[in-house]
PDB file of C-alpha atoms and ligand atoms in Angstrom:
ATOM      1  CA  MET Q 744       0.057   0.021   0.000  1.00  0.00           C
ATOM      2  CA  GLY Q 745       1.212   3.534  -0.865  1.00  0.00           C
ATOM      3  CA  SER Q 746       0.076   6.728   0.479  1.00  0.00           C
ATOM      4  CA  LEU Q 747      -0.359  10.144  -0.917  1.00  0.00           C
ATOM      5  CA  SER Q 748       2.958  12.312  -0.612  1.00  0.00           C
ATOM      6  CA  ASP Q 749       3.162  15.318   1.149  1.00  0.00           C
ATOM      7  CA  GLY Q 750       3.554  17.290  -1.943  1.00  0.00           C
ATOM      8  CA  VAL Q 751       0.343  16.763  -3.558  1.00  0.00           C
ATOM      9  CA  ALA Q 752      -2.805  16.754  -1.663  1.00  0.00           C
ATOM     10  CA  ALA Q 753      -6.172  15.775  -3.343  1.00  0.00           C
ATOM     11  CA  GLY Q 754      -9.054  17.601  -2.068  1.00  0.00           C
ATOM     12  CA  ALA Q 755      -9.251  16.732   1.600  1.00  0.00           C
ATOM     13  CA  PRO Q 756      -6.024  15.405   2.668  1.00  0.00           C
ATOM     14  CA  GLY Q 757      -5.274  11.947   1.633  1.00  0.00           C
ATOM     15  CA  THR Q 758      -8.432  10.758   0.594  1.00  0.00           C
ATOM     16  CA  ALA Q 759     -10.138  10.852  -2.858  1.00  0.00           C
ATOM     17  CA  PRO Q 760      -9.134   8.641  -5.584  1.00  0.00           C
ATOM     18  CA  LEU Q 761      -9.289  10.178  -9.020  1.00  0.00           C
ATOM     19  CA  ILE Q 762     -11.579   7.595 -10.572  1.00  0.00           C
ATOM     20  CA  ASP Q 763     -12.682   3.851 -10.243  1.00  0.00           C
ATOM     21  CA  LEU Q 764     -10.545   1.867 -12.708  1.00  0.00           C
ATOM     22  CA  ALA Q 765     -13.708   0.078 -13.899  1.00  0.00           C
ATOM     23  CA  ALA Q 766     -15.092   3.600 -15.009  1.00  0.00           C
ATOM     24  CA  LEU Q 767     -12.357   3.479 -17.522  1.00  0.00           C
ATOM     25  CA  ALA Q 768     -12.693   1.048 -20.701  1.00  0.00           C
ATOM     26  CA  GLU Q 769      -9.863  -0.488 -22.153  1.00  0.00           C
ATOM     27  CA  GLY Q 770      -7.977   2.136 -24.175  1.00  0.00           C
ATOM     28  CA  GLY Q 771     -10.564   4.718 -22.840  1.00  0.00           C
ATOM     29  CA  LEU Q 772      -9.820   8.238 -21.976  1.00  0.00           C
ATOM     30  CA  ALA Q 773     -11.335  10.382 -19.090  1.00  0.00           C
ATOM     31  CA  GLU Q 774     -10.708  13.896 -17.685  1.00  0.00           C
ATOM     32  CA  VAL Q 775     -10.517  14.443 -13.960  1.00  0.00           C
ATOM     33  CA  GLN Q 776      -9.598  17.432 -11.744  1.00  0.00           C
ATOM     34  CA  ALA Q 777      -6.717  17.087  -9.208  1.00  0.00           C
ATOM     35  CA  ARG Q 778      -4.897  19.284  -6.795  1.00  0.00           C
ATOM     36  CA  LEU Q 779      -1.372  19.087  -7.541  1.00  0.00           C
ATOM     37  CA  GLY Q 780       0.740  21.256  -5.216  1.00  0.00           C
ATOM     38  CA  GLU Q 781      -1.365  24.432  -4.969  1.00  0.00           C
ATOM     39  CA  ASP Q 782      -2.968  23.980  -8.249  1.00  0.00           C
ATOM     40  CA  GLU Q 783      -6.009  22.471  -9.278  1.00  0.00           C
ATOM     41  CA  GLU Q 784      -5.495  20.800 -12.560  1.00  0.00           C
ATOM     42  CA  SER Q 785      -7.408  19.059 -15.374  1.00  0.00           C
ATOM     43  CA  LEU Q 786      -5.812  15.660 -15.862  1.00  0.00           C
ATOM     44  CA  ILE Q 787      -6.103  13.300 -18.915  1.00  0.00           C
ATOM     45  CA  LEU Q 788      -6.263   9.561 -17.814  1.00  0.00           C
ATOM     46  CA  HIS Q 789      -5.806   6.609 -20.237  1.00  0.00           C
ATOM     47  CA  ARG Q 790      -6.361   3.079 -19.317  1.00  0.00           C
ATOM     48  CA  CYS Q 791      -3.895   0.418 -21.047  1.00  0.00           C
ATOM     49  CA  GLY Q 792      -4.683  -2.812 -19.466  1.00  0.00           C
ATOM     50  CA  ASP Q 793      -4.478  -2.556 -15.784  1.00  0.00           C
ATOM     51  CA  ALA Q 794      -2.350   0.375 -16.014  1.00  0.00           C
ATOM     52  CA  VAL Q 795      -3.414   4.035 -16.238  1.00  0.00           C
ATOM     53  CA  HIS Q 796      -1.440   6.922 -17.560  1.00  0.00           C
ATOM     54  CA  ALA Q 797      -2.126  10.407 -16.824  1.00  0.00           C
ATOM     55  CA  TRP Q 798      -0.875  13.613 -18.264  1.00  0.00           C
ATOM     56  CA  ILE Q 799      -1.746  17.575 -17.614  1.00  0.00           C
ATOM     57  CA  ASN Q 800      -4.599  18.356 -19.928  1.00  0.00           C
ATOM     58  CA  VAL Q 801      -2.475  21.035 -21.700  1.00  0.00           C
ATOM     59  CA  CYS Q 802      -1.305  20.945 -25.300  1.00  0.00           C
ATOM     60  CA  PRO Q 803       2.379  21.575 -25.794  1.00  0.00           C
ATOM     61  CA  HIS Q 804       1.418  23.349 -28.872  1.00  0.00           C
ATOM     62  CA  ALA Q 805      -0.523  26.315 -27.627  1.00  0.00           C
ATOM     63  CA  GLY Q 806      -1.407  25.550 -24.142  1.00  0.00           C
ATOM     64  CA  ARG Q 807      -4.854  24.714 -24.693  1.00  0.00           C
ATOM     65  CA  ARG Q 808      -6.980  21.879 -23.297  1.00  0.00           C
ATOM     66  CA  LEU Q 809      -7.118  18.722 -25.638  1.00  0.00           C
ATOM     67  CA  ASP Q 810     -10.653  17.926 -25.111  1.00  0.00           C
ATOM     68  CA  TRP Q 811     -13.597  19.617 -27.001  1.00  0.00           C
ATOM     69  CA  ALA Q 812     -15.717  19.687 -24.041  1.00  0.00           C
ATOM     70  CA  PRO Q 813     -14.844  18.344 -20.529  1.00  0.00           C
ATOM     71  CA  GLY Q 814     -13.916  14.745 -20.865  1.00  0.00           C
ATOM     72  CA  GLN Q 815     -14.604  14.600 -24.614  1.00  0.00           C
ATOM     73  CA  PHE Q 816     -11.464  13.524 -26.347  1.00  0.00           C
ATOM     74  CA  LEU Q 817     -10.974  12.863 -30.190  1.00  0.00           C
ATOM     75  CA  LYS Q 818      -8.993   9.788 -31.210  1.00  0.00           C
ATOM     76  CA  SER Q 819      -7.583   9.137 -34.524  1.00  0.00           C
ATOM     77  CA  ARG Q 820      -8.265   5.932 -36.674  1.00  0.00           C
ATOM     78  CA  GLU Q 821      -4.797   5.005 -35.632  1.00  0.00           C
ATOM     79  CA  GLY Q 822      -5.789   5.244 -31.820  1.00  0.00           C
ATOM     80  CA  HIS Q 823      -3.853   8.652 -31.285  1.00  0.00           C
ATOM     81  CA  LEU Q 824      -5.330  11.251 -28.888  1.00  0.00           C
ATOM     82  CA  VAL Q 825      -5.842  14.163 -31.158  1.00  0.00           C
ATOM     83  CA  CYS Q 826      -5.929  17.765 -29.753  1.00  0.00           C
ATOM     84  CA  ALA Q 827      -9.149  19.361 -30.588  1.00  0.00           C
ATOM     85  CA  VAL Q 828      -7.761  22.846 -31.138  1.00  0.00           C
ATOM     86  CA  HIS Q 829      -5.278  22.372 -33.886  1.00  0.00           C
ATOM     87  CA  GLY Q 830      -5.215  18.523 -34.450  1.00  0.00           C
ATOM     88  CA  ALA Q 831      -1.922  17.601 -32.802  1.00  0.00           C
ATOM     89  CA  ALA Q 832      -1.714  13.723 -32.507  1.00  0.00           C
ATOM     90  CA  PHE Q 833      -0.305  12.049 -29.545  1.00  0.00           C
ATOM     91  CA  GLY Q 834       0.709   8.416 -29.271  1.00  0.00           C
ATOM     92  CA  LEU Q 835      -0.741   6.503 -26.625  1.00  0.00           C
ATOM     93  CA  PRO Q 836       0.419   5.546 -24.013  1.00  0.00           C
ATOM     94  CA  GLY Q 837       3.504   7.362 -24.755  1.00  0.00           C
ATOM     95  CA  GLY Q 838       1.771  10.851 -24.853  1.00  0.00           C
ATOM     96  CA  VAL Q 839       4.327  12.058 -27.521  1.00  0.00           C
ATOM     97  CA  CYS Q 840       2.996  14.133 -30.483  1.00  0.00           C
ATOM     98  CA  VAL Q 841       3.550  12.012 -33.715  1.00  0.00           C
ATOM     99  CA  ALA Q 842       1.929  14.401 -36.077  1.00  0.00           C
ATOM    100  CA  GLY Q 843       0.874  18.207 -36.269  1.00  0.00           C
ATOM    101  CA  PRO Q 844       2.189  21.486 -35.023  1.00  0.00           C
ATOM    102  CA  CYS Q 845       4.223  20.008 -31.998  1.00  0.00           C
ATOM    103  CA  ARG Q 846       5.606  16.972 -33.490  1.00  0.00           C
ATOM    104  CA  GLY Q 847       8.076  15.402 -31.037  1.00  0.00           C
ATOM    105  CA  ASP Q 848       6.795  17.475 -28.039  1.00  0.00           C
ATOM    106  CA  ALA Q 849       5.035  15.358 -25.252  1.00  0.00           C
ATOM    107  CA  LEU Q 850       2.244  15.885 -22.998  1.00  0.00           C
ATOM    108  CA  ARG Q 851       3.298  16.534 -19.285  1.00  0.00           C
ATOM    109  CA  PRO Q 852       2.911  13.158 -17.353  1.00  0.00           C
ATOM    110  CA  VAL Q 853       1.559  13.010 -13.968  1.00  0.00           C
ATOM    111  CA  ALA Q 854       2.332   9.766 -11.900  1.00  0.00           C
ATOM    112  CA  VAL Q 855      -0.640   7.593 -10.905  1.00  0.00           C
ATOM    113  CA  GLU Q 856      -1.159   4.282  -9.558  1.00  0.00           C
ATOM    114  CA  VAL Q 857      -3.841   1.797  -9.468  1.00  0.00           C
ATOM    115  CA  ARG Q 858      -4.796   0.547  -5.904  1.00  0.00           C
ATOM    116  CA  ASP Q 859      -7.770  -1.529  -4.910  1.00  0.00           C
ATOM    117  CA  GLY Q 860      -9.547  -0.892  -8.082  1.00  0.00           C
ATOM    118  CA  GLN Q 861      -9.060   3.154  -8.025  1.00  0.00           C
ATOM    119  CA  VAL Q 862      -6.687   5.395  -9.524  1.00  0.00           C
ATOM    120  CA  TRP Q 863      -4.735   7.608  -7.317  1.00  0.00           C
ATOM    121  CA  LEU Q 864      -2.063  10.151  -7.611  1.00  0.00           C
ATOM    122  CA  ALA Q 865       1.065   8.122  -6.985  1.00  0.00           C
ATOM    123  CA  ALA Q 866       3.578   9.482  -4.566  1.00  0.00           C
ATOM    124  CA  ALA Q 867       2.716  12.224  -6.869  1.00  0.00           C
ATOM    125  CA  ARG Q 868       5.421  14.152  -8.413  1.00  0.00           C
ATOM    126  CA  LEU Q 869       5.021  15.679 -11.769  1.00  0.00           C
ATOM    127  CA  THR Q 870       7.736  14.241 -13.913  1.00  0.00           C
ATOM    128  CA  SER Q 871       9.517  16.773 -15.882  1.00  0.00           C
ATOM    129  CA  ARG Q 872       8.220  17.901 -19.328  1.00  0.00           C
ATOM    130  CA  THR Q 873      10.123  16.256 -22.208  1.00  0.00           C
ATOM    131  CA  SER Q 874      11.171  18.815 -24.644  1.00  0.00           C
ATOM    132  CA  GLY Q 875      12.022  18.184 -28.192  1.00  0.00           C
TER     133      GLY Q 875
HETATM  134  S1  FES J2117      -3.190  23.706 -28.893  1.00  0.00           S
HETATM  135 FE1  FES J2117      -3.233  21.470 -29.405  1.00  0.00          FE
HETATM  136  S2  FES J2117      -2.585  21.356 -31.407  1.00  0.00           S
HETATM  137 FE2  FES J2117      -2.652  23.537 -31.123  1.00  0.00          FE
END
């Protein structure tokens, strides 16, 4: 069993999971709000088997949200996450832009973990942005 780190308090201290794993279909995407440090952020969640990946919901191209409405994401025929603003396509689960105006840039990952059928912020440190 892990515990939430001191650096990231999700709402009331130490308590709220981000989402039930069962609420995410295989390959599915969801948007949740989470408190990272002092900031409330929109996160993109993506399920891949029993693992879940998460990124800040900010496109590296122009700093806009990727969803066209809260929690409504576009996917390409190839299964890429497509930014609704200018069409950058991000590979899943890597989060790196494979086509579009910010090719080679990456979404900013957030460490999450699955425990007891729920998705939590991991010992939650933001990992550094990959620049390209
Ligand atoms: S803001 Fe996402 S492609 Fe431009």
